[in-house]
Tab-separated table of C-alpha atoms in Angstrom:
chain	number	residue	atom	x	y	z
A	1	MET	CA	-39.076	17.314	22.778
A	2	ARG	CA	-42.274	15.417	23.423
A	3	PHE	CA	-42.415	11.672	22.817
A	4	THR	CA	-45.885	10.537	21.732
A	5	THR	CA	-46.039	6.845	20.736
A	6	ARG	CA	-43.741	3.930	21.515
A	7	THR	CA	-43.708	0.489	19.955
A	8	SER	CA	-41.205	-2.371	20.141
A	9	ALA	CA	-40.683	-5.256	17.744
A	10	ASP	CA	-37.807	-7.554	16.803
A	11	GLY	CA	-35.380	-5.926	19.210
A	12	VAL	CA	-36.006	-2.349	18.050
A	13	THR	CA	-38.000	0.363	19.828
A	14	GLU	CA	-39.604	3.054	17.675
A	15	ARG	CA	-40.693	6.306	19.334
A	16	SER	CA	-42.491	9.190	17.641
A	17	PHE	CA	-41.720	12.701	18.850
A	18	THR	CA	-42.442	16.323	18.105
A	19	LEU	CA	-40.068	19.209	18.676
A	20	GLY	CA	-41.938	22.465	18.142
A	21	GLU	CA	-43.542	22.027	14.714
A	22	VAL	CA	-41.227	19.213	13.679
A	23	PRO	CA	-42.478	15.603	13.826
A	24	GLY	CA	-39.856	12.888	14.029
A	25	VAL	CA	-39.142	9.246	14.854
A	26	LEU	CA	-36.329	7.702	16.889
A	27	TRP	CA	-35.342	4.048	16.544
A	28	THR	CA	-33.103	2.446	19.178
A	29	PRO	CA	-31.783	-1.087	19.654
A	30	ASP	CA	-33.163	-2.871	22.730
A	31	ALA	CA	-30.093	-5.008	23.336
A	32	ALA	CA	-27.584	-2.314	24.367
A	33	GLU	CA	-26.834	1.396	24.342
A	34	PRO	CA	-26.579	2.595	20.725
A	35	ARG	CA	-23.020	2.720	19.380
A	36	ALA	CA	-23.874	5.772	17.229
A	37	LEU	CA	-26.800	7.772	15.863
A	38	ILE	CA	-27.656	7.915	12.140
A	39	LEU	CA	-29.853	10.776	10.912
A	40	ILE	CA	-31.918	9.713	7.886
A	41	GLY	CA	-32.984	12.439	5.462
A	42	HIS	CA	-35.919	11.230	3.328
A	43	GLY	CA	-36.335	11.791	-0.415
A	44	GLY	CA	-38.564	14.306	-2.194
A	45	GLY	CA	-42.282	13.649	-1.692
A	46	GLN	CA	-41.456	11.083	1.042
A	47	HIS	CA	-41.606	11.482	4.809
A	48	LYS	CA	-40.099	10.260	8.094
A	49	GLN	CA	-41.947	6.945	7.954
A	50	ALA	CA	-41.698	6.144	4.247
A	51	PRO	CA	-41.132	2.365	3.900
A	52	SER	CA	-37.517	2.781	2.751
A	53	VAL	CA	-36.730	5.069	5.710
A	54	VAL	CA	-38.254	2.656	8.239
A	55	ALA	CA	-36.570	-0.383	6.676
A	56	ARG	CA	-33.164	1.336	6.785
A	57	ALA	CA	-33.649	2.520	10.379
A	58	VAL	CA	-34.769	-0.905	11.624
A	59	ARG	CA	-31.777	-2.635	10.002
A	60	LEU	CA	-29.380	-0.023	11.428
A	61	ALA	CA	-30.761	-0.685	14.919
A	62	ALA	CA	-31.346	-4.446	14.743
A	63	GLU	CA	-28.234	-5.532	12.849
A	64	TYR	CA	-25.699	-2.813	13.654
A	65	GLY	CA	-26.757	-1.498	17.067
A	66	PHE	CA	-27.128	2.082	15.854
A	67	ALA	CA	-29.861	4.498	16.854
A	68	ALA	CA	-31.562	6.191	13.895
A	69	ALA	CA	-33.708	9.305	13.638
A	70	ALA	CA	-35.833	10.810	10.862
A	71	ILE	CA	-37.870	14.006	10.703
A	72	ASP	CA	-40.345	15.293	8.127
A	73	ALA	CA	-38.756	17.940	5.931
A	74	PRO	CA	-40.781	21.162	5.716
A	75	ALA	CA	-43.841	20.735	3.446
A	76	HIS	CA	-43.443	16.926	3.609
A	77	GLY	CA	-45.347	14.247	5.554
A	78	GLY	CA	-47.938	15.904	7.779
A	79	ARG	CA	-46.297	19.366	7.700
A	80	PRO	CA	-48.085	22.379	6.198
A	81	LYS	CA	-46.984	23.904	2.904
A	82	SER	CA	-46.354	27.636	2.763
A	83	ALA	CA	-47.638	29.756	-0.134
A	84	GLU	CA	-44.040	29.741	-1.415
A	85	HIS	CA	-43.901	25.910	-1.419
A	86	ASP	CA	-47.292	25.746	-3.141
A	87	ARG	CA	-46.187	28.115	-5.874
A	88	ILE	CA	-42.983	26.176	-6.567
A	89	ILE	CA	-44.644	22.762	-6.501
A	90	THR	CA	-47.483	23.804	-8.835
A	91	GLU	CA	-44.965	25.170	-11.314
A	92	LEU	CA	-42.744	22.082	-10.868
A	93	ARG	CA	-45.623	19.748	-11.813
A	94	ALA	CA	-46.257	21.792	-14.945
A	95	ARG	CA	-42.589	21.628	-15.921
A	96	MET	CA	-42.361	17.895	-15.223
A	97	ALA	CA	-45.391	17.483	-17.536
A	98	GLY	CA	-43.346	19.103	-20.290
A	99	ALA	CA	-43.565	22.861	-19.737
A	100	GLY	CA	-39.823	23.466	-19.263
A	101	ASP	CA	-36.730	22.425	-17.305
A	102	PRO	CA	-37.641	21.441	-13.735
A	103	LEU	CA	-34.034	21.501	-12.431
A	104	PRO	CA	-33.696	25.245	-11.631
A	105	LEU	CA	-37.031	25.191	-9.810
A	106	LEU	CA	-36.082	22.035	-7.861
A	107	ALA	CA	-32.845	23.754	-6.856
A	108	GLU	CA	-34.875	26.758	-5.659
A	109	LEU	CA	-37.125	24.416	-3.643
A	110	HIS	CA	-34.118	22.671	-2.106
A	111	THR	CA	-32.583	26.005	-1.059
A	112	LEU	CA	-35.870	27.069	0.521
A	113	LEU	CA	-36.218	23.759	2.406
A	114	ALA	CA	-32.572	23.655	3.490
A	115	GLY	CA	-32.908	27.082	5.145
A	116	GLN	CA	-35.572	25.574	7.382
A	117	THR	CA	-34.511	21.980	7.916
A	118	VAL	CA	-30.859	22.575	8.847
A	119	PRO	CA	-31.712	24.453	12.100
A	120	GLU	CA	-34.504	21.937	12.755
A	121	TRP	CA	-32.132	18.947	12.549
A	122	ARG	CA	-29.659	20.753	14.824
A	123	SER	CA	-32.370	21.360	17.433
A	124	VAL	CA	-33.379	17.705	17.226
A	125	LEU	CA	-29.746	16.693	17.848
A	126	ASP	CA	-29.633	19.018	20.884
A	127	ALA	CA	-32.859	17.542	22.241
A	128	LEU	CA	-31.981	13.864	21.656
A	129	GLY	CA	-28.861	14.238	23.776
A	130	GLU	CA	-25.942	11.847	23.780
A	131	LEU	CA	-26.514	8.777	21.581
A	132	GLY	CA	-22.902	8.367	20.401
A	133	PRO	CA	-21.139	9.784	17.345
A	134	VAL	CA	-23.470	11.005	14.604
A	135	GLY	CA	-23.747	10.056	10.919
A	136	TYR	CA	-26.063	11.332	8.198
A	137	TRP	CA	-27.693	9.301	5.399
A	138	GLY	CA	-29.599	11.060	2.603
A	139	MET	CA	-30.213	10.537	-1.114
A	140	SER	CA	-31.755	12.910	-3.637
A	141	LEU	CA	-33.649	15.597	-1.614
A	142	GLY	CA	-32.038	14.053	1.486
A	143	CYS	CA	-28.635	14.767	-0.084
A	144	ALA	CA	-29.451	18.333	-1.133
A	145	LEU	CA	-30.680	19.116	2.410
A	146	GLY	CA	-27.982	16.997	4.033
A	147	ILE	CA	-24.986	18.723	2.474
A	148	PRO	CA	-25.596	22.108	4.185
A	149	LEU	CA	-26.437	20.224	7.405
A	150	VAL	CA	-23.236	18.169	7.357
A	151	ALA	CA	-21.275	21.338	6.495
A	152	ALA	CA	-22.783	23.239	9.449
A	153	GLU	CA	-22.961	20.590	12.167
A	154	PRO	CA	-19.685	19.436	13.711
A	155	ARG	CA	-21.350	16.551	15.577
A	156	ILE	CA	-21.881	14.769	12.230
A	157	ARG	CA	-18.741	12.743	11.567
A	158	ALA	CA	-19.546	10.735	8.433
A	159	ALA	CA	-22.180	10.925	5.692
A	160	VAL	CA	-23.693	8.758	2.961
A	161	LEU	CA	-25.007	11.065	0.246
A	162	GLY	CA	-25.950	10.833	-3.418
A	163	LEU	CA	-28.533	10.897	-6.225
A	164	SER	CA	-28.037	14.633	-6.522
A	165	GLY	CA	-25.799	17.028	-8.426
A	166	THR	CA	-24.651	20.614	-8.684
A	167	SER	CA	-27.871	21.539	-10.497
A	168	LEU	CA	-29.856	20.494	-7.403
A	169	ALA	CA	-27.599	20.915	-4.373
A	170	SER	CA	-25.184	23.618	-3.254
A	171	ALA	CA	-21.620	23.081	-4.472
A	172	GLU	CA	-20.638	25.909	-2.103
A	173	ALA	CA	-22.005	23.987	0.889
A	174	ALA	CA	-20.319	20.819	-0.459
A	175	SER	CA	-16.980	22.628	-0.393
A	176	ALA	CA	-17.460	23.047	3.380
A	177	VAL	CA	-17.992	19.293	3.952
A	178	THR	CA	-14.825	17.732	5.347
A	179	VAL	CA	-15.960	14.475	7.010
A	180	PRO	CA	-15.677	11.079	5.268
A	181	VAL	CA	-18.374	10.731	2.605
A	182	ARG	CA	-19.770	7.822	0.612
A	183	PHE	CA	-21.431	9.299	-2.499
A	184	LEU	CA	-23.862	7.235	-4.619
A	185	VAL	CA	-24.429	7.910	-8.305
A	186	GLN	CA	-26.891	6.137	-10.598
A	187	TRP	CA	-25.163	5.950	-13.957
A	188	ASP	CA	-28.394	6.314	-15.972
A	189	ASP	CA	-30.184	8.700	-13.589
A	190	GLU	CA	-33.084	10.252	-15.489
A	191	ARG	CA	-33.340	13.118	-12.972
A	192	VAL	CA	-29.735	14.052	-12.244
A	193	PRO	CA	-27.340	14.771	-15.140
A	194	ARG	CA	-24.251	12.557	-14.725
A	195	GLU	CA	-21.848	15.474	-15.090
A	196	ASP	CA	-23.651	17.366	-12.295
A	197	ALA	CA	-23.405	14.364	-9.983
A	198	LEU	CA	-19.664	13.983	-10.651
A	199	ALA	CA	-19.193	17.740	-10.128
A	200	LEU	CA	-20.952	17.577	-6.746
A	201	PHE	CA	-18.672	14.699	-5.676
A	202	ASP	CA	-15.737	16.778	-6.908
A	203	ALA	CA	-16.849	19.778	-4.836
A	204	LEU	CA	-16.782	17.894	-1.503
A	205	ALA	CA	-13.723	18.959	0.513
A	206	SER	CA	-13.508	15.627	2.377
A	207	GLY	CA	-10.096	13.974	2.483
A	208	GLU	CA	-11.828	10.600	2.403
A	209	LYS	CA	-14.684	10.434	-0.073
A	210	THR	CA	-15.679	7.518	-2.293
A	211	LEU	CA	-18.034	7.632	-5.231
A	212	HIS	CA	-20.021	4.462	-5.956
A	213	ALA	CA	-21.687	4.437	-9.370
A	214	ASN	CA	-24.097	1.711	-10.481
A	215	PRO	CA	-26.035	1.259	-13.712
A	216	GLY	CA	-29.728	2.119	-13.618
A	217	LYS	CA	-32.140	4.928	-12.995
A	218	HIS	CA	-32.730	7.218	-10.016
A	219	GLY	CA	-34.700	4.618	-8.078
A	220	ASP	CA	-32.531	1.610	-8.922
A	221	VAL	CA	-29.769	1.772	-6.278
A	222	PRO	CA	-28.784	-1.889	-5.741
A	223	ALA	CA	-29.520	-3.427	-2.350
A	224	PHE	CA	-25.843	-4.256	-1.695
A	225	GLU	CA	-25.106	-0.522	-1.429
A	226	ASN	CA	-27.147	-0.495	1.788
A	227	ASP	CA	-24.895	-3.066	3.428
A	228	ASP	CA	-21.914	-1.160	2.152
A	229	ALA	CA	-23.220	2.074	3.684
A	230	PHE	CA	-23.833	0.374	7.020
A	231	ARG	CA	-20.235	-0.924	7.079
A	232	PHE	CA	-19.031	2.568	6.144
A	233	PHE	CA	-20.805	3.995	9.204
A	234	ALA	CA	-19.527	1.167	11.388
A	235	ARG	CA	-15.967	1.885	10.247
A	236	HIS	CA	-16.160	5.639	10.892
A	237	LEU	CA	-18.444	5.798	13.912
A	238	GLY	CA	-16.960	2.634	15.481
B	1	MET	CA	2.492	-27.958	-15.046
B	2	ARG	CA	5.573	-28.472	-12.908
B	3	PHE	CA	5.574	-27.389	-9.257
B	4	THR	CA	9.046	-26.331	-8.103
B	5	THR	CA	9.087	-24.876	-4.579
B	6	ARG	CA	6.621	-25.185	-1.707
B	7	THR	CA	6.505	-23.164	1.509
B	8	SER	CA	3.874	-22.847	4.229
B	9	ALA	CA	3.347	-20.064	6.749
B	10	ASP	CA	0.423	-18.700	8.741
B	11	GLY	CA	-2.039	-21.189	7.334
B	12	VAL	CA	-1.196	-20.531	3.680
B	13	THR	CA	0.809	-22.750	1.320
B	14	GLU	CA	2.658	-21.046	-1.535
B	15	ARG	CA	3.790	-23.168	-4.494
B	16	SER	CA	5.796	-21.951	-7.481
B	17	PHE	CA	5.109	-23.570	-10.840
B	18	THR	CA	6.037	-23.345	-14.491
B	19	LEU	CA	3.765	-24.156	-17.391
B	20	GLY	CA	5.798	-24.140	-20.582
B	21	GLU	CA	7.585	-20.772	-20.496
B	22	VAL	CA	5.195	-19.263	-17.960
B	23	PRO	CA	6.278	-19.009	-14.311
B	24	GLY	CA	3.526	-18.725	-11.721
B	25	VAL	CA	2.612	-19.030	-8.048
B	26	LEU	CA	-0.366	-20.722	-6.408
B	27	TRP	CA	-1.481	-19.865	-2.885
B	28	THR	CA	-3.945	-22.152	-1.077
B	29	PRO	CA	-5.447	-22.109	2.421
B	30	ASP	CA	-4.292	-24.976	4.647
B	31	ALA	CA	-7.503	-25.145	6.683
B	32	ALA	CA	-9.925	-26.399	4.038
B	33	GLU	CA	-10.518	-26.842	0.323
B	34	PRO	CA	-10.515	-23.415	-1.342
B	35	ARG	CA	-13.989	-21.935	-1.837
B	36	ALA	CA	-12.896	-20.238	-5.073
B	37	LEU	CA	-9.812	-19.254	-7.084
B	38	ILE	CA	-8.772	-15.637	-7.652
B	39	LEU	CA	-6.392	-14.897	-10.537
B	40	ILE	CA	-4.226	-11.858	-9.775
B	41	GLY	CA	-2.930	-9.824	-12.718
B	42	HIS	CA	0.085	-7.725	-11.659
B	43	GLY	CA	0.719	-4.097	-12.662
B	44	GLY	CA	3.135	-2.760	-15.277
B	45	GLY	CA	6.795	-3.360	-14.378
B	46	GLN	CA	5.731	-5.685	-11.541
B	47	HIS	CA	5.694	-9.477	-11.439
B	48	LYS	CA	3.977	-12.503	-9.889
B	49	GLN	CA	5.667	-12.017	-6.513
B	50	ALA	CA	5.584	-8.232	-6.211
B	51	PRO	CA	4.865	-7.363	-2.555
B	52	SER	CA	1.338	-6.109	-3.283
B	53	VAL	CA	0.503	-9.303	-5.210
B	54	VAL	CA	1.784	-11.568	-2.425
B	55	ALA	CA	0.051	-9.549	0.309
B	56	ARG	CA	-3.265	-9.733	-1.551
B	57	ALA	CA	-2.931	-13.471	-2.244
B	58	VAL	CA	-2.031	-14.307	1.358
B	59	ARG	CA	-5.007	-12.336	2.725
B	60	LEU	CA	-7.359	-13.979	0.201
B	61	ALA	CA	-6.192	-17.407	1.370
B	62	ALA	CA	-5.767	-16.786	5.107
B	63	GLU	CA	-8.815	-14.612	5.762
B	64	TYR	CA	-11.270	-15.642	3.050
B	65	GLY	CA	-10.352	-19.237	2.255
B	66	PHE	CA	-9.735	-18.535	-1.422
B	67	ALA	CA	-6.964	-19.972	-3.561
B	68	ALA	CA	-5.033	-17.343	-5.525
B	69	ALA	CA	-2.748	-17.578	-8.536
B	70	ALA	CA	-0.416	-15.134	-10.271
B	71	ILE	CA	1.765	-15.482	-13.365
B	72	ASP	CA	4.415	-13.217	-14.840
B	73	ALA	CA	3.068	-11.301	-17.829
B	74	PRO	CA	5.259	-11.618	-20.951
B	75	ALA	CA	8.410	-9.446	-20.649
B	76	HIS	CA	7.833	-9.098	-16.884
B	77	GLY	CA	9.517	-10.748	-13.902
B	78	GLY	CA	12.026	-13.310	-15.124
B	79	ARG	CA	10.563	-13.605	-18.627
B	80	PRO	CA	12.569	-12.609	-21.725
B	81	LYS	CA	11.699	-9.505	-23.690
B	82	SER	CA	11.237	-9.811	-27.456
B	83	ALA	CA	12.754	-7.286	-29.885
B	84	GLU	CA	9.242	-5.856	-30.203
B	85	HIS	CA	8.982	-5.315	-26.423
B	86	ASP	CA	12.428	-3.758	-26.340
B	87	ARG	CA	11.573	-1.303	-29.086
B	88	ILE	CA	8.318	-0.213	-27.409
B	89	ILE	CA	9.857	0.091	-23.952
B	90	THR	CA	12.839	2.137	-25.152
B	91	GLU	CA	10.489	4.518	-26.955
B	92	LEU	CA	8.127	4.586	-23.934
B	93	ARG	CA	10.979	5.708	-21.616
B	94	ALA	CA	11.828	8.515	-24.027
B	95	ARG	CA	8.238	9.681	-24.160
B	96	MET	CA	7.813	9.508	-20.382
B	97	ALA	CA	10.926	11.705	-20.139
B	98	GLY	CA	9.101	14.311	-22.205
B	99	ALA	CA	9.452	13.224	-25.830
B	100	GLY	CA	5.697	12.853	-26.513
B	101	ASP	CA	2.466	11.224	-25.362
B	102	PRO	CA	3.153	7.757	-23.888
B	103	LEU	CA	-0.518	6.646	-23.936
B	104	PRO	CA	-0.751	5.360	-27.556
B	105	LEU	CA	2.485	3.425	-27.100
B	106	LEU	CA	1.319	1.950	-23.791
B	107	ALA	CA	-1.895	0.879	-25.527
B	108	GLU	CA	0.210	-0.784	-28.234
B	109	LEU	CA	2.237	-2.589	-25.552
B	110	HIS	CA	-0.925	-3.746	-23.766
B	111	THR	CA	-2.359	-5.144	-27.007
B	112	LEU	CA	0.894	-7.007	-27.695
B	113	LEU	CA	0.986	-8.450	-24.155
B	114	ALA	CA	-2.721	-9.351	-24.110
B	115	GLY	CA	-2.327	-11.444	-27.258
B	116	GLN	CA	0.176	-13.591	-25.358
B	117	THR	CA	-1.089	-13.611	-21.785
B	118	VAL	CA	-4.750	-14.441	-22.452
B	119	PRO	CA	-4.001	-17.941	-23.826
B	120	GLU	CA	-1.336	-18.386	-21.113
B	121	TRP	CA	-3.834	-17.674	-18.311
B	122	ARG	CA	-6.337	-20.052	-19.938
B	123	SER	CA	-3.746	-22.855	-20.069
B	124	VAL	CA	-2.903	-22.215	-16.409
B	125	LEU	CA	-6.595	-22.524	-15.524
B	126	ASP	CA	-6.773	-25.830	-17.431
B	127	ALA	CA	-3.675	-27.145	-15.637
B	128	LEU	CA	-4.675	-26.048	-12.122
B	129	GLY	CA	-7.904	-28.032	-12.374
B	130	GLU	CA	-10.918	-27.601	-10.162
B	131	LEU	CA	-10.357	-25.057	-7.377
B	132	GLY	CA	-13.915	-23.674	-7.293
B	133	PRO	CA	-15.461	-20.744	-9.172
B	134	VAL	CA	-12.939	-18.279	-10.599
B	135	GLY	CA	-12.528	-14.523	-10.106
B	136	TYR	CA	-10.008	-12.110	-11.621
B	137	TRP	CA	-8.333	-9.142	-9.896
B	138	GLY	CA	-6.199	-6.692	-11.898
B	139	MET	CA	-5.423	-2.971	-11.813
B	140	SER	CA	-3.646	-0.849	-14.427
B	141	LEU	CA	-1.746	-3.285	-16.718
B	142	GLY	CA	-3.566	-6.068	-14.865
B	143	CYS	CA	-6.863	-4.470	-15.969
B	144	ALA	CA	-5.830	-3.925	-19.589
B	145	LEU	CA	-4.755	-7.584	-19.838
B	146	GLY	CA	-7.625	-8.802	-17.676
B	147	ILE	CA	-10.462	-7.356	-19.754
B	148	PRO	CA	-9.792	-9.514	-22.835
B	149	LEU	CA	-9.195	-12.505	-20.532
B	150	VAL	CA	-12.485	-12.042	-18.656
B	151	ALA	CA	-14.252	-11.500	-21.999
B	152	ALA	CA	-12.821	-14.752	-23.425
B	153	GLU	CA	-12.874	-17.105	-20.442
B	154	PRO	CA	-16.293	-18.337	-19.264
B	155	ARG	CA	-14.853	-19.889	-16.088
B	156	ILE	CA	-14.241	-16.356	-14.714
B	157	ARG	CA	-17.446	-15.302	-12.967
B	158	ALA	CA	-16.553	-11.956	-11.326
B	159	ALA	CA	-13.776	-9.388	-11.733
B	160	VAL	CA	-12.227	-6.466	-9.874
B	161	LEU	CA	-10.670	-4.141	-12.432
B	162	GLY	CA	-9.546	-0.515	-12.621
B	163	LEU	CA	-6.827	2.127	-12.922
B	164	SER	CA	-7.137	1.953	-16.689
B	165	GLY	CA	-9.142	3.630	-19.424
B	166	THR	CA	-10.127	3.477	-23.061
B	167	SER	CA	-6.770	4.987	-24.048
B	168	LEU	CA	-4.995	1.979	-22.523
B	169	ALA	CA	-7.402	-0.967	-22.669
B	170	SER	CA	-9.736	-2.326	-25.323
B	171	ALA	CA	-13.254	-0.886	-25.129
B	172	GLU	CA	-14.220	-3.548	-27.655
B	173	ALA	CA	-13.104	-6.330	-25.297
B	174	ALA	CA	-14.864	-4.510	-22.428
B	175	SER	CA	-18.127	-4.660	-24.382
B	176	ALA	CA	-17.822	-8.475	-24.283
B	177	VAL	CA	-17.478	-8.579	-20.464
B	178	THR	CA	-20.793	-9.602	-18.898
B	179	VAL	CA	-19.878	-10.878	-15.406
B	180	PRO	CA	-20.236	-8.698	-12.283
B	181	VAL	CA	-17.416	-6.137	-12.132
B	182	ARG	CA	-16.048	-3.850	-9.450
B	183	PHE	CA	-14.166	-1.040	-11.226
B	184	LEU	CA	-11.733	1.225	-9.325
B	185	VAL	CA	-10.940	4.770	-10.434
B	186	GLN	CA	-8.440	7.149	-8.846
B	187	TRP	CA	-10.013	10.587	-9.183
B	188	ASP	CA	-6.680	12.386	-9.644
B	189	ASP	CA	-4.903	9.627	-11.600
B	190	GLU	CA	-1.837	11.179	-13.234
B	191	ARG	CA	-1.569	8.304	-15.736
B	192	VAL	CA	-5.153	7.606	-16.755
B	193	PRO	CA	-7.368	10.494	-17.966
B	194	ARG	CA	-10.560	10.519	-15.875
B	195	GLU	CA	-12.821	10.602	-18.920
B	196	ASP	CA	-11.097	7.512	-20.355
B	197	ALA	CA	-11.587	5.621	-17.098
B	198	LEU	CA	-15.297	6.503	-16.999
B	199	ALA	CA	-15.632	5.530	-20.669
B	200	LEU	CA	-14.049	2.109	-19.991
B	201	PHE	CA	-16.505	1.531	-17.126
B	202	ASP	CA	-19.290	2.619	-19.493
B	203	ALA	CA	-18.146	0.121	-22.123
B	204	LEU	CA	-18.472	-2.941	-19.853
B	205	ALA	CA	-21.586	-4.924	-20.789
B	206	SER	CA	-22.035	-6.337	-17.258
B	207	GLY	CA	-25.527	-6.045	-15.808
B	208	GLU	CA	-23.934	-5.627	-12.378
B	209	LYS	CA	-20.969	-3.272	-12.381
B	210	THR	CA	-20.014	-0.744	-9.729
B	211	LEU	CA	-17.496	2.047	-10.101
B	212	HIS	CA	-15.622	3.086	-6.950
B	213	ALA	CA	-13.791	6.404	-7.280
B	214	ASN	CA	-11.440	7.730	-4.604
B	215	PRO	CA	-9.361	10.914	-4.469
B	216	GLY	CA	-5.652	10.558	-5.099
B	217	LYS	CA	-3.152	9.460	-7.690
B	218	HIS	CA	-2.596	6.173	-9.547
B	219	GLY	CA	-0.853	4.510	-6.600
B	220	ASP	CA	-3.122	5.835	-3.852
B	221	VAL	CA	-5.988	3.312	-3.831
B	222	PRO	CA	-7.174	3.309	-0.199
B	223	ALA	CA	-6.686	0.112	1.811
B	224	PHE	CA	-10.409	-0.254	2.524
B	225	GLU	CA	-10.993	-0.980	-1.182
B	226	ASN	CA	-9.124	-4.270	-0.670
B	227	ASP	CA	-11.581	-5.441	1.955
B	228	ASP	CA	-14.397	-4.287	-0.261
B	229	ALA	CA	-13.030	-6.286	-3.195
B	230	PHE	CA	-12.656	-9.408	-1.027
B	231	ARG	CA	-16.306	-9.127	0.066
B	232	PHE	CA	-17.310	-8.600	-3.578
B	233	PHE	CA	-15.638	-11.899	-4.501
B	234	ALA	CA	-17.147	-13.640	-1.497
B	235	ARG	CA	-20.617	-12.425	-2.559
B	236	HIS	CA	-20.268	-13.572	-6.161
B	237	LEU	CA	-18.148	-16.701	-5.829
B	238	GLY	CA	-19.999	-18.104	-2.796
C-alpha cells in the first residue's frame, strides 16, 4: 500500500493510497486512535471521493472518532473499463432510454464488479492493519457489492445496507450475512421494486436486522438516517 | 380532574387522577418543567399501569425530561365492560381457540373502543393544561386507538405507532394523519399480517414517516427501538 497525498482539516486527516491497481482514501480522526473502521462503498457512477462519500467519512471521523476508508469500484472513478464493462454500460444506457428492462443487465454488472471488488476490499483491509472493529456502509451499488463482501469477510461486524433488491443483488450472498444489519428502503424508489427490496431484507440471515423505510425516491434518503446509521455503528463497534 | 395519589422516586413524580369515569396517571420530571408531554396508549388487555407502560413513562421523564400520561382504555384496567364489549370478547376468545378468524372481530372491538377513547383522551389533554408540545406512543391496540386520536387532535405533533395493520386499524383515519410518524413492524408478527402492516404505513398521509421492521413476533420489539423512539420525540417536540 502506497500513500500518496495527505491533508488535514477540522480534526480529520485524509490520505490517498493505491494498492496495486486500486485507488483509495483513508480518513482518520486526529484526536485519538480510531475506535473502529467503516468501509464506505460508493454508489453506481460515483467514486471514492464523491461528495456524499467524503461528507460521510468526515462526519464519522470528526464526530464519532471512527476511521473510514473508500476505494473506487472497478470501472468507476479513475479506473479503466474492460471491454465487458463497456458492452454492459452501452446496452444499459440504451435500455434506460427506453429500449427494455435495465434490471437484469444491472444485476449482471453488479455480479461482474463484485467478483473483482470483494478481493480488492479484503486486500485493502489486510494492508490497512489494525484500526479497530470493522463496519461496512453501502447503498445501491454499494449494497450490491457490499453484501458478498460482508458475507465473505469475518472482520466486518456490522453493516448499513440498502437501496437495492433481489433483482440487483445476490439473495444467495445475503443468506450468508449474519452480522447486525441496518437496511434502508425508499418507499417510492423508482429504480428498485419495493417487493425486491423487502425480499432482499428477508434473505439476510442476521439475527439482528432492522429495515428503515422512508417515503421518497432512490436519492431521497432523509438526513436523519445518517445519524441513525452512525449510532448503529457506535452501538455495535463500541 | 381529580388527583388521588402522589408518589416520587428517582426524580420522577407519579400522580393518579380521574376525569369523569376515566382513570389515568401522570408522570412528571422533578428536575425541571417538562419539555413535552407524551401520551401512552396501552396494548390490548393491558392498562395504564402495565409494567411496560410504567417503565416507558419513567424513562421518558427521568432521562428525557418529558411528562407522560396514560389512561385506561374503555373495558380495560378497572373500567367496566359494556354488554357490547362482553359479547365481542366472549366471541373473540372462541375464535382465538380455533373457531374462526379473530381479525374482523378485533377490528370491530377497536372501532367500538376508539369511539369512546378519542374524546376521553382529548378531555384529558384539556384538563392537564399546558405541559409543552404533545406526542403519542401506542403499539397494537394503542396504535389502532391512537390513529383516530392523532388524526383528530391538532395538539399532537408526532407519533410512534405500530404492531397493527389495515385489518385492525382504520386506514381512513390513517389517511388523515399528517404529523411525523415512526411506525414499528414485527417482521414475523403472528397477529398482524405483514401486508396489512405495510398497507397501514402506506395509508398514513404524513410527509415524514419512517417504518422500522425487525425480525420476531408481536411481543419481540427490540429494546433499542425504545431509545430510537425517545430520540424521535426529542427531535420533533424540541
